[in-house]
Short mmCIF file of N, CA and C in Angstrom, two decimals:
data_model
loop_
_atom_site.label_atom_id
_atom_site.label_comp_id
_atom_site.label_asym_id
_atom_site.label_seq_id
_atom_site.Cartn_x
_atom_site.Cartn_y
_atom_site.Cartn_z
N UNK A 1 -25.86 -39.38 -91.23
CA UNK A 1 -26.22 -39.77 -89.90
C UNK A 1 -25.16 -40.72 -89.36
N UNK A 2 -24.70 -40.43 -88.16
CA UNK A 2 -23.68 -41.27 -87.54
C UNK A 2 -24.33 -42.27 -86.61
N UNK A 3 -23.68 -43.45 -86.48
CA UNK A 3 -24.22 -44.45 -85.55
C UNK A 3 -23.46 -44.37 -84.23
N UNK A 4 -24.02 -44.94 -83.16
CA UNK A 4 -23.36 -44.94 -81.86
C UNK A 4 -23.93 -43.87 -80.96
N UNK A 5 -23.28 -43.71 -79.82
CA UNK A 5 -23.74 -42.74 -78.83
C UNK A 5 -23.03 -41.41 -79.05
N UNK A 6 -23.70 -40.40 -78.71
CA UNK A 6 -23.08 -39.08 -78.82
C UNK A 6 -22.98 -38.45 -77.45
N UNK A 7 -22.30 -37.38 -77.35
CA UNK A 7 -22.14 -36.66 -76.09
C UNK A 7 -23.43 -35.99 -75.66
N UNK A 8 -24.43 -35.96 -76.52
CA UNK A 8 -25.67 -35.30 -76.20
C UNK A 8 -26.54 -36.14 -75.27
N UNK A 9 -26.21 -37.46 -75.07
CA UNK A 9 -27.03 -38.35 -74.24
C UNK A 9 -26.17 -38.95 -73.13
N UNK A 10 -25.83 -38.18 -72.09
CA UNK A 10 -24.96 -38.69 -71.03
C UNK A 10 -25.61 -39.81 -70.23
N UNK A 11 -26.90 -39.95 -70.19
CA UNK A 11 -27.56 -41.01 -69.44
C UNK A 11 -27.34 -42.36 -70.10
N UNK A 12 -26.95 -42.41 -71.34
CA UNK A 12 -26.76 -43.67 -72.04
C UNK A 12 -25.33 -44.19 -71.92
N UNK A 13 -24.44 -43.44 -71.29
CA UNK A 13 -23.07 -43.90 -71.13
C UNK A 13 -22.99 -44.91 -69.99
N UNK A 14 -22.04 -45.91 -70.11
CA UNK A 14 -21.91 -46.98 -69.11
C UNK A 14 -21.22 -46.51 -67.84
N UNK A 15 -21.42 -47.28 -66.73
CA UNK A 15 -20.79 -46.96 -65.45
C UNK A 15 -21.67 -47.45 -64.31
N UNK A 16 -21.12 -47.41 -63.11
CA UNK A 16 -21.87 -47.83 -61.93
C UNK A 16 -22.16 -46.63 -61.05
N UNK A 17 -23.29 -46.67 -60.42
CA UNK A 17 -23.61 -45.62 -59.47
C UNK A 17 -23.03 -46.00 -58.11
N UNK A 18 -22.98 -45.06 -57.23
CA UNK A 18 -22.47 -45.29 -55.89
C UNK A 18 -23.33 -46.34 -55.17
N UNK A 19 -24.62 -46.29 -55.36
CA UNK A 19 -25.52 -47.25 -54.73
C UNK A 19 -25.24 -48.68 -55.21
N UNK A 20 -25.02 -48.87 -56.50
CA UNK A 20 -24.71 -50.19 -57.03
C UNK A 20 -23.38 -50.73 -56.47
N UNK A 21 -22.39 -49.86 -56.36
CA UNK A 21 -21.11 -50.27 -55.80
C UNK A 21 -21.25 -50.65 -54.33
N UNK A 22 -22.03 -49.91 -53.56
CA UNK A 22 -22.24 -50.21 -52.14
C UNK A 22 -22.94 -51.55 -51.96
N UNK A 23 -23.95 -51.81 -52.76
CA UNK A 23 -24.67 -53.08 -52.67
C UNK A 23 -23.75 -54.24 -53.04
N UNK A 24 -22.93 -54.06 -54.06
CA UNK A 24 -21.98 -55.11 -54.46
C UNK A 24 -20.98 -55.39 -53.35
N UNK A 25 -20.43 -54.35 -52.74
CA UNK A 25 -19.49 -54.55 -51.63
C UNK A 25 -20.15 -55.21 -50.44
N UNK A 26 -21.39 -54.87 -50.16
CA UNK A 26 -22.13 -55.49 -49.07
C UNK A 26 -22.32 -56.99 -49.33
N UNK A 27 -22.70 -57.35 -50.55
CA UNK A 27 -22.88 -58.77 -50.89
C UNK A 27 -21.56 -59.54 -50.81
N UNK A 28 -20.48 -58.95 -51.29
CA UNK A 28 -19.17 -59.61 -51.20
C UNK A 28 -18.78 -59.81 -49.75
N UNK A 29 -19.03 -58.83 -48.89
CA UNK A 29 -18.73 -58.96 -47.46
C UNK A 29 -19.54 -60.06 -46.79
N UNK A 30 -20.81 -60.17 -47.13
CA UNK A 30 -21.66 -61.22 -46.56
C UNK A 30 -21.17 -62.60 -46.99
N UNK A 31 -20.86 -62.75 -48.25
CA UNK A 31 -20.37 -64.04 -48.76
C UNK A 31 -19.04 -64.41 -48.11
N UNK A 32 -18.14 -63.44 -47.95
CA UNK A 32 -16.86 -63.71 -47.31
C UNK A 32 -17.04 -64.10 -45.85
N UNK A 33 -17.92 -63.41 -45.13
CA UNK A 33 -18.16 -63.73 -43.72
C UNK A 33 -18.78 -65.11 -43.57
N UNK A 34 -19.60 -65.50 -44.50
CA UNK A 34 -20.24 -66.82 -44.46
C UNK A 34 -19.23 -67.93 -44.78
N UNK A 35 -18.29 -67.65 -45.69
CA UNK A 35 -17.35 -68.68 -46.12
C UNK A 35 -16.11 -68.81 -45.26
N UNK A 36 -15.77 -67.81 -44.45
CA UNK A 36 -14.54 -67.84 -43.66
C UNK A 36 -14.49 -69.00 -42.67
N UNK A 37 -15.53 -69.26 -41.87
CA UNK A 37 -15.46 -70.41 -40.96
C UNK A 37 -15.28 -71.74 -41.71
N UNK A 38 -15.93 -71.87 -42.85
CA UNK A 38 -15.76 -73.09 -43.64
C UNK A 38 -14.34 -73.23 -44.13
N UNK A 39 -13.73 -72.12 -44.49
CA UNK A 39 -12.35 -72.14 -44.96
C UNK A 39 -11.40 -72.51 -43.83
N UNK A 40 -11.64 -71.98 -42.63
CA UNK A 40 -10.81 -72.32 -41.47
C UNK A 40 -10.95 -73.80 -41.12
N UNK A 41 -12.17 -74.34 -41.16
CA UNK A 41 -12.38 -75.76 -40.88
C UNK A 41 -11.66 -76.63 -41.92
N UNK A 42 -11.64 -76.18 -43.16
CA UNK A 42 -10.91 -76.90 -44.20
C UNK A 42 -9.43 -76.95 -43.87
N UNK A 43 -8.88 -75.83 -43.40
CA UNK A 43 -7.47 -75.80 -43.01
C UNK A 43 -7.18 -76.75 -41.87
N UNK A 44 -8.07 -76.82 -40.88
CA UNK A 44 -7.89 -77.74 -39.75
C UNK A 44 -7.92 -79.19 -40.22
N UNK A 45 -8.88 -79.52 -41.07
CA UNK A 45 -8.97 -80.90 -41.59
C UNK A 45 -7.74 -81.26 -42.41
N UNK A 46 -7.24 -80.31 -43.18
CA UNK A 46 -6.05 -80.55 -44.00
C UNK A 46 -4.83 -80.80 -43.11
N UNK A 47 -4.69 -80.01 -42.04
CA UNK A 47 -3.56 -80.21 -41.12
C UNK A 47 -3.66 -81.57 -40.43
N UNK A 48 -4.86 -81.97 -40.03
CA UNK A 48 -5.02 -83.28 -39.39
C UNK A 48 -4.71 -84.41 -40.37
N UNK A 49 -5.20 -84.30 -41.58
CA UNK A 49 -4.93 -85.34 -42.58
C UNK A 49 -3.43 -85.43 -42.88
N UNK A 50 -2.78 -84.30 -42.95
CA UNK A 50 -1.33 -84.29 -43.18
C UNK A 50 -0.60 -84.97 -42.03
N UNK A 51 -1.02 -84.72 -40.80
CA UNK A 51 -0.39 -85.36 -39.64
C UNK A 51 -0.65 -86.86 -39.63
N UNK A 52 -1.86 -87.27 -39.99
CA UNK A 52 -2.16 -88.71 -40.08
C UNK A 52 -1.24 -89.36 -41.11
N UNK A 53 -1.09 -88.74 -42.26
CA UNK A 53 -0.22 -89.29 -43.30
C UNK A 53 1.24 -89.35 -42.83
N UNK A 54 1.69 -88.31 -42.12
CA UNK A 54 3.06 -88.29 -41.61
C UNK A 54 3.29 -89.45 -40.64
N UNK A 55 2.36 -89.65 -39.71
CA UNK A 55 2.51 -90.74 -38.74
C UNK A 55 2.43 -92.10 -39.41
N UNK A 56 1.47 -92.28 -40.32
CA UNK A 56 1.35 -93.57 -40.99
C UNK A 56 2.60 -93.92 -41.78
N UNK A 57 3.14 -92.97 -42.52
CA UNK A 57 4.33 -93.28 -43.32
C UNK A 57 5.55 -93.50 -42.43
N UNK A 58 5.66 -92.76 -41.32
CA UNK A 58 6.79 -92.93 -40.42
C UNK A 58 6.74 -94.29 -39.73
N UNK A 59 5.56 -94.69 -39.26
CA UNK A 59 5.42 -96.00 -38.61
C UNK A 59 5.68 -97.12 -39.62
N UNK A 60 5.17 -96.98 -40.83
CA UNK A 60 5.40 -98.00 -41.85
C UNK A 60 6.89 -98.12 -42.18
N UNK A 61 7.58 -96.99 -42.28
CA UNK A 61 9.01 -97.02 -42.57
C UNK A 61 9.78 -97.68 -41.43
N UNK A 62 9.45 -97.34 -40.18
CA UNK A 62 10.15 -97.95 -39.04
C UNK A 62 9.89 -99.46 -38.99
N UNK A 63 8.66 -99.86 -39.20
CA UNK A 63 8.32 -101.29 -39.18
C UNK A 63 9.03 -102.04 -40.30
N UNK A 64 8.97 -101.49 -41.51
CA UNK A 64 9.61 -102.16 -42.65
C UNK A 64 11.12 -102.20 -42.49
N UNK A 65 11.71 -101.19 -41.89
CA UNK A 65 13.14 -101.19 -41.64
C UNK A 65 13.51 -102.29 -40.64
N UNK A 66 12.72 -102.44 -39.58
CA UNK A 66 12.98 -103.50 -38.60
C UNK A 66 12.92 -104.87 -39.26
N UNK A 67 11.94 -105.07 -40.12
CA UNK A 67 11.78 -106.37 -40.79
C UNK A 67 12.92 -106.60 -41.79
N UNK A 68 13.23 -105.60 -42.60
CA UNK A 68 14.24 -105.80 -43.64
C UNK A 68 15.65 -105.91 -43.07
N UNK A 69 15.93 -105.20 -41.96
CA UNK A 69 17.26 -105.27 -41.36
C UNK A 69 17.34 -106.35 -40.29
N UNK A 70 16.22 -106.98 -39.99
CA UNK A 70 16.13 -108.06 -38.99
C UNK A 70 16.75 -107.63 -37.66
N UNK A 71 16.35 -106.44 -37.22
CA UNK A 71 16.86 -105.92 -35.96
C UNK A 71 15.81 -105.03 -35.31
N UNK A 72 16.03 -104.71 -34.03
CA UNK A 72 15.12 -103.81 -33.33
C UNK A 72 15.30 -102.40 -33.84
N UNK A 73 14.17 -101.72 -34.02
CA UNK A 73 14.15 -100.33 -34.44
C UNK A 73 13.26 -99.58 -33.46
N UNK A 74 13.71 -98.40 -33.05
CA UNK A 74 12.93 -97.57 -32.13
C UNK A 74 12.46 -96.33 -32.86
N UNK A 75 11.19 -96.02 -32.66
CA UNK A 75 10.62 -94.79 -33.19
C UNK A 75 10.25 -93.93 -31.98
N UNK A 76 10.72 -92.68 -31.98
CA UNK A 76 10.43 -91.82 -30.83
C UNK A 76 10.47 -90.36 -31.25
N UNK A 77 9.81 -89.50 -30.45
CA UNK A 77 9.93 -88.06 -30.69
C UNK A 77 11.34 -87.61 -30.32
N UNK A 78 11.91 -86.75 -31.13
CA UNK A 78 13.29 -86.30 -30.91
C UNK A 78 13.33 -85.17 -29.90
N UNK A 79 14.29 -85.27 -28.99
CA UNK A 79 14.57 -84.15 -28.09
C UNK A 79 15.21 -83.04 -28.92
N UNK A 80 15.34 -81.88 -28.35
CA UNK A 80 15.84 -80.73 -29.09
C UNK A 80 17.23 -80.96 -29.68
N UNK A 81 18.07 -81.67 -28.97
CA UNK A 81 19.44 -81.91 -29.47
C UNK A 81 19.55 -83.20 -30.29
N UNK A 82 18.47 -83.93 -30.43
CA UNK A 82 18.42 -85.19 -31.19
C UNK A 82 19.35 -86.26 -30.61
N UNK A 83 19.61 -86.21 -29.33
CA UNK A 83 20.46 -87.20 -28.66
C UNK A 83 19.65 -88.11 -27.76
N UNK A 84 18.36 -87.82 -27.60
CA UNK A 84 17.50 -88.61 -26.71
C UNK A 84 16.06 -88.52 -27.21
N UNK A 85 15.25 -89.41 -26.67
CA UNK A 85 13.82 -89.39 -26.99
C UNK A 85 13.10 -88.43 -26.06
N UNK A 86 12.04 -87.86 -26.54
CA UNK A 86 11.24 -86.87 -25.83
C UNK A 86 9.82 -87.40 -25.76
N UNK A 87 8.88 -86.63 -25.25
CA UNK A 87 7.50 -87.12 -25.15
C UNK A 87 6.51 -86.36 -26.02
N UNK A 88 6.97 -85.49 -26.91
CA UNK A 88 6.09 -84.70 -27.76
C UNK A 88 5.95 -85.37 -29.13
N UNK A 89 4.90 -86.17 -29.29
CA UNK A 89 4.70 -86.91 -30.53
C UNK A 89 4.31 -86.01 -31.70
N UNK A 90 4.00 -84.77 -31.44
CA UNK A 90 3.70 -83.84 -32.52
C UNK A 90 4.93 -83.16 -33.09
N UNK A 91 6.08 -83.37 -32.47
CA UNK A 91 7.34 -82.77 -32.93
C UNK A 91 8.06 -83.67 -33.91
N UNK A 92 9.36 -83.40 -34.06
CA UNK A 92 10.18 -84.25 -34.93
C UNK A 92 10.20 -85.68 -34.41
N UNK A 93 10.20 -86.62 -35.33
CA UNK A 93 10.29 -88.04 -34.97
C UNK A 93 11.61 -88.60 -35.47
N UNK A 94 12.17 -89.52 -34.68
CA UNK A 94 13.43 -90.17 -35.07
C UNK A 94 13.19 -91.67 -35.22
N UNK A 95 13.77 -92.24 -36.23
CA UNK A 95 13.84 -93.68 -36.38
C UNK A 95 15.29 -94.05 -36.05
N UNK A 96 15.44 -94.87 -34.98
CA UNK A 96 16.76 -95.14 -34.42
C UNK A 96 17.03 -96.64 -34.45
N UNK A 97 18.25 -97.00 -34.78
CA UNK A 97 18.68 -98.40 -34.76
C UNK A 97 18.83 -98.85 -33.31
N UNK A 98 18.26 -99.99 -32.95
CA UNK A 98 18.38 -100.54 -31.61
C UNK A 98 17.29 -100.06 -30.67
N UNK A 99 17.56 -100.19 -29.37
CA UNK A 99 16.57 -99.88 -28.34
C UNK A 99 17.01 -98.72 -27.46
N UNK A 100 18.00 -97.98 -27.90
CA UNK A 100 18.55 -96.89 -27.10
C UNK A 100 17.64 -95.67 -27.19
N UNK A 101 17.33 -95.05 -26.03
CA UNK A 101 16.51 -93.84 -26.02
C UNK A 101 17.23 -92.66 -25.38
N UNK A 102 18.42 -92.88 -24.88
CA UNK A 102 19.23 -91.82 -24.26
C UNK A 102 20.65 -91.93 -24.81
N UNK A 103 21.29 -90.82 -25.03
CA UNK A 103 22.65 -90.85 -25.55
C UNK A 103 22.72 -91.43 -26.94
N UNK A 104 21.77 -91.10 -27.78
CA UNK A 104 21.70 -91.64 -29.14
C UNK A 104 22.79 -90.98 -29.99
N UNK A 105 23.57 -91.80 -30.66
CA UNK A 105 24.61 -91.26 -31.53
C UNK A 105 24.03 -90.96 -32.91
N UNK A 106 24.68 -90.07 -33.62
CA UNK A 106 24.22 -89.70 -34.96
C UNK A 106 24.25 -90.90 -35.91
N UNK A 107 25.15 -91.85 -35.67
CA UNK A 107 25.24 -93.03 -36.53
C UNK A 107 24.04 -93.96 -36.38
N UNK A 108 23.39 -93.92 -35.21
CA UNK A 108 22.24 -94.79 -34.96
C UNK A 108 20.93 -94.20 -35.49
N UNK A 109 20.92 -92.92 -35.82
CA UNK A 109 19.70 -92.29 -36.34
C UNK A 109 19.57 -92.62 -37.82
N UNK A 110 18.50 -93.33 -38.15
CA UNK A 110 18.27 -93.72 -39.54
C UNK A 110 17.49 -92.66 -40.31
N UNK A 111 16.57 -91.98 -39.64
CA UNK A 111 15.76 -90.97 -40.31
C UNK A 111 15.20 -89.99 -39.30
N UNK A 112 15.16 -88.73 -39.66
CA UNK A 112 14.48 -87.68 -38.89
C UNK A 112 13.28 -87.24 -39.73
N UNK A 113 12.11 -87.30 -39.13
CA UNK A 113 10.88 -86.89 -39.83
C UNK A 113 10.47 -85.53 -39.24
N UNK A 114 10.40 -84.49 -40.06
CA UNK A 114 10.09 -83.16 -39.54
C UNK A 114 8.68 -83.07 -38.95
N UNK A 115 8.50 -82.11 -38.06
CA UNK A 115 7.21 -81.89 -37.43
C UNK A 115 6.22 -81.29 -38.41
N UNK A 116 4.95 -81.51 -38.13
CA UNK A 116 3.86 -80.94 -38.92
C UNK A 116 3.22 -79.84 -38.09
N UNK A 117 3.39 -78.58 -38.46
CA UNK A 117 2.82 -77.50 -37.64
C UNK A 117 1.29 -77.50 -37.71
N UNK A 118 0.68 -77.01 -36.65
CA UNK A 118 -0.77 -76.84 -36.65
C UNK A 118 -1.54 -77.97 -36.00
N UNK A 119 -0.83 -78.99 -35.46
CA UNK A 119 -1.53 -80.11 -34.83
C UNK A 119 -0.89 -80.48 -33.50
N UNK A 120 -1.67 -81.18 -32.68
CA UNK A 120 -1.19 -81.74 -31.42
C UNK A 120 -1.42 -83.24 -31.47
N UNK A 121 -0.43 -84.01 -31.04
CA UNK A 121 -0.53 -85.46 -31.04
C UNK A 121 -0.26 -85.96 -29.63
N UNK A 122 -1.15 -86.79 -29.11
CA UNK A 122 -0.94 -87.40 -27.80
C UNK A 122 -1.04 -88.91 -27.92
N UNK A 123 -0.18 -89.60 -27.21
CA UNK A 123 -0.12 -91.07 -27.21
C UNK A 123 -0.82 -91.56 -25.95
N UNK A 124 -1.76 -92.45 -26.10
CA UNK A 124 -2.58 -92.90 -24.97
C UNK A 124 -1.76 -93.58 -23.88
N UNK A 125 -0.68 -94.22 -24.25
CA UNK A 125 0.14 -94.92 -23.27
C UNK A 125 1.13 -93.99 -22.58
N UNK A 126 1.36 -92.82 -23.15
CA UNK A 126 2.27 -91.84 -22.55
C UNK A 126 3.74 -92.19 -22.68
N UNK A 127 4.08 -93.19 -23.45
CA UNK A 127 5.48 -93.59 -23.59
C UNK A 127 6.20 -92.65 -24.55
N UNK A 128 7.50 -92.61 -24.42
CA UNK A 128 8.30 -91.75 -25.29
C UNK A 128 8.98 -92.55 -26.40
N UNK A 129 8.51 -93.74 -26.66
CA UNK A 129 9.09 -94.53 -27.75
C UNK A 129 8.15 -95.67 -28.15
N UNK A 130 8.38 -96.17 -29.34
CA UNK A 130 7.74 -97.39 -29.84
C UNK A 130 8.89 -98.25 -30.35
N UNK A 131 8.95 -99.50 -29.89
CA UNK A 131 10.02 -100.40 -30.33
C UNK A 131 9.43 -101.46 -31.24
N UNK A 132 10.03 -101.61 -32.41
CA UNK A 132 9.64 -102.65 -33.37
C UNK A 132 10.65 -103.79 -33.28
N UNK A 133 10.14 -105.02 -33.18
CA UNK A 133 11.03 -106.19 -33.15
C UNK A 133 11.46 -106.51 -34.58
N UNK A 134 12.33 -107.48 -34.71
CA UNK A 134 12.82 -107.90 -36.03
C UNK A 134 11.70 -108.45 -36.90
N UNK A 135 10.58 -108.84 -36.29
CA UNK A 135 9.42 -109.32 -37.04
C UNK A 135 8.41 -108.19 -37.30
N UNK A 136 8.70 -106.98 -36.82
CA UNK A 136 7.81 -105.85 -37.04
C UNK A 136 6.74 -105.68 -35.98
N UNK A 137 6.81 -106.47 -34.90
CA UNK A 137 5.81 -106.39 -33.84
C UNK A 137 6.16 -105.26 -32.86
N UNK A 138 5.11 -104.75 -32.21
CA UNK A 138 5.30 -103.71 -31.19
C UNK A 138 4.74 -104.19 -29.86
N UNK A 139 4.96 -105.42 -29.52
CA UNK A 139 4.40 -106.01 -28.30
C UNK A 139 4.63 -105.09 -27.10
N UNK A 140 3.53 -104.76 -26.43
CA UNK A 140 3.58 -103.91 -25.25
C UNK A 140 3.52 -102.43 -25.55
N UNK A 141 3.62 -102.05 -26.80
CA UNK A 141 3.60 -100.63 -27.15
C UNK A 141 2.31 -100.24 -27.87
N UNK A 142 1.37 -101.19 -27.98
CA UNK A 142 0.14 -100.85 -28.67
C UNK A 142 -0.61 -99.77 -27.90
N UNK A 143 -1.38 -98.99 -28.60
CA UNK A 143 -2.13 -97.90 -28.00
C UNK A 143 -2.75 -97.06 -29.10
N UNK A 144 -3.11 -95.83 -28.79
CA UNK A 144 -3.70 -94.96 -29.79
C UNK A 144 -3.10 -93.56 -29.72
N UNK A 145 -3.17 -92.87 -30.84
CA UNK A 145 -2.68 -91.51 -30.97
C UNK A 145 -3.85 -90.61 -31.32
N UNK A 146 -4.07 -89.58 -30.52
CA UNK A 146 -5.13 -88.60 -30.79
C UNK A 146 -4.49 -87.42 -31.50
N UNK A 147 -5.10 -87.03 -32.62
CA UNK A 147 -4.59 -85.93 -33.43
C UNK A 147 -5.65 -84.83 -33.45
N UNK A 148 -5.27 -83.67 -32.95
CA UNK A 148 -6.18 -82.53 -32.89
C UNK A 148 -5.52 -81.31 -33.51
N UNK A 149 -6.34 -80.41 -33.99
CA UNK A 149 -5.85 -79.14 -34.52
C UNK A 149 -5.44 -78.24 -33.37
N UNK A 150 -4.43 -77.41 -33.58
CA UNK A 150 -4.02 -76.46 -32.55
C UNK A 150 -5.11 -75.46 -32.24
N UNK A 151 -5.99 -75.19 -33.18
CA UNK A 151 -7.09 -74.26 -32.97
C UNK A 151 -8.38 -75.03 -32.72
N UNK A 152 -8.32 -75.96 -31.77
CA UNK A 152 -9.50 -76.80 -31.49
C UNK A 152 -10.59 -76.05 -30.74
N UNK A 153 -10.37 -74.78 -30.42
CA UNK A 153 -11.39 -73.99 -29.74
C UNK A 153 -12.60 -73.76 -30.63
N UNK A 154 -12.44 -73.96 -31.94
CA UNK A 154 -13.57 -73.74 -32.83
C UNK A 154 -14.49 -74.95 -32.93
N UNK A 155 -14.28 -75.97 -32.07
CA UNK A 155 -15.18 -77.11 -32.02
C UNK A 155 -14.90 -78.20 -33.03
N UNK A 156 -13.74 -78.18 -33.68
CA UNK A 156 -13.44 -79.22 -34.65
C UNK A 156 -13.18 -80.54 -33.94
N UNK A 157 -13.38 -81.60 -34.66
CA UNK A 157 -13.13 -82.92 -34.11
C UNK A 157 -11.80 -83.43 -34.65
N UNK A 158 -11.20 -84.33 -33.88
CA UNK A 158 -9.91 -84.87 -34.25
C UNK A 158 -10.02 -86.28 -34.79
N UNK A 159 -8.86 -86.86 -35.02
CA UNK A 159 -8.77 -88.23 -35.53
C UNK A 159 -7.95 -89.06 -34.57
N UNK A 160 -8.20 -90.36 -34.57
CA UNK A 160 -7.47 -91.28 -33.73
C UNK A 160 -6.83 -92.36 -34.60
N UNK A 161 -5.53 -92.60 -34.34
CA UNK A 161 -4.82 -93.69 -34.98
C UNK A 161 -4.59 -94.77 -33.93
N UNK A 162 -4.81 -96.01 -34.30
CA UNK A 162 -4.67 -97.13 -33.38
C UNK A 162 -3.49 -98.00 -33.83
N UNK A 163 -2.56 -98.23 -32.90
CA UNK A 163 -1.38 -99.06 -33.17
C UNK A 163 -1.62 -100.44 -32.57
N UNK A 164 -1.56 -101.47 -33.41
CA UNK A 164 -1.77 -102.84 -32.94
C UNK A 164 -0.44 -103.45 -32.48
N UNK A 165 -0.52 -104.60 -31.81
CA UNK A 165 0.69 -105.29 -31.36
C UNK A 165 1.49 -105.84 -32.54
N UNK A 166 0.84 -105.95 -33.70
CA UNK A 166 1.55 -106.40 -34.90
C UNK A 166 2.32 -105.26 -35.56
N UNK A 167 2.21 -104.04 -35.00
CA UNK A 167 2.97 -102.92 -35.52
C UNK A 167 2.28 -102.15 -36.62
N UNK A 168 1.01 -102.41 -36.81
CA UNK A 168 0.28 -101.72 -37.88
C UNK A 168 -0.56 -100.59 -37.29
N UNK A 169 -0.62 -99.51 -38.03
CA UNK A 169 -1.34 -98.32 -37.61
C UNK A 169 -2.57 -98.17 -38.49
N UNK A 170 -3.74 -98.00 -37.86
CA UNK A 170 -4.97 -97.82 -38.63
C UNK A 170 -5.72 -96.60 -38.11
N UNK A 171 -6.54 -96.03 -38.97
CA UNK A 171 -7.36 -94.87 -38.60
C UNK A 171 -8.66 -95.36 -38.01
N UNK A 172 -8.99 -94.88 -36.81
CA UNK A 172 -10.29 -95.17 -36.20
C UNK A 172 -11.31 -94.28 -36.89
N UNK A 173 -12.40 -94.87 -37.36
CA UNK A 173 -13.40 -94.12 -38.11
C UNK A 173 -14.17 -93.09 -37.28
N UNK A 174 -14.31 -93.37 -35.98
CA UNK A 174 -15.08 -92.46 -35.12
C UNK A 174 -14.25 -91.22 -34.81
N UNK A 175 -14.80 -90.02 -35.06
CA UNK A 175 -14.06 -88.81 -34.70
C UNK A 175 -13.98 -88.65 -33.19
N UNK A 176 -12.97 -87.92 -32.75
CA UNK A 176 -12.81 -87.67 -31.31
C UNK A 176 -13.01 -86.19 -31.01
N UNK A 177 -13.41 -85.89 -29.79
CA UNK A 177 -13.54 -84.50 -29.36
C UNK A 177 -12.18 -84.00 -28.90
N UNK A 178 -11.83 -82.83 -29.32
CA UNK A 178 -10.53 -82.26 -28.96
C UNK A 178 -10.64 -81.32 -27.80
#
């Protein structure tokens, strides 16, 4: 007597029926449809957090450079040719020696910070620069930055960064509507 299955009992062989496969595909589709909006919201939050980190580190670097070099430092969005300041705070940022915002020479540019795709940044004061004094103060340039996802049509909320006159940037805990 042999053990195991034989060809005489085809009903005992393993496999899936068409109905089982259809039900499995239906369940996978439902789970994917339910999880997709959550996944998109996660991407929006990640882009916003990345932009917050980019701005915080750039502002801290500009402030610390002004203090350590004991001179004025300007932080501004870079124009396309990197020779002047622009008004798009979501684009490339330049840290520039001095207070010049037009006709900036390559020697005066201390750092170019690349743009973070997927977000929009607006400055409440509408200025195209932030100037740090030799003590790290931003007197007259204080304000807030609203950070929103480019796909804000899905109802996501944004974040707000607040710049004090002392040159420090903090995250406002209250979310903003985009």
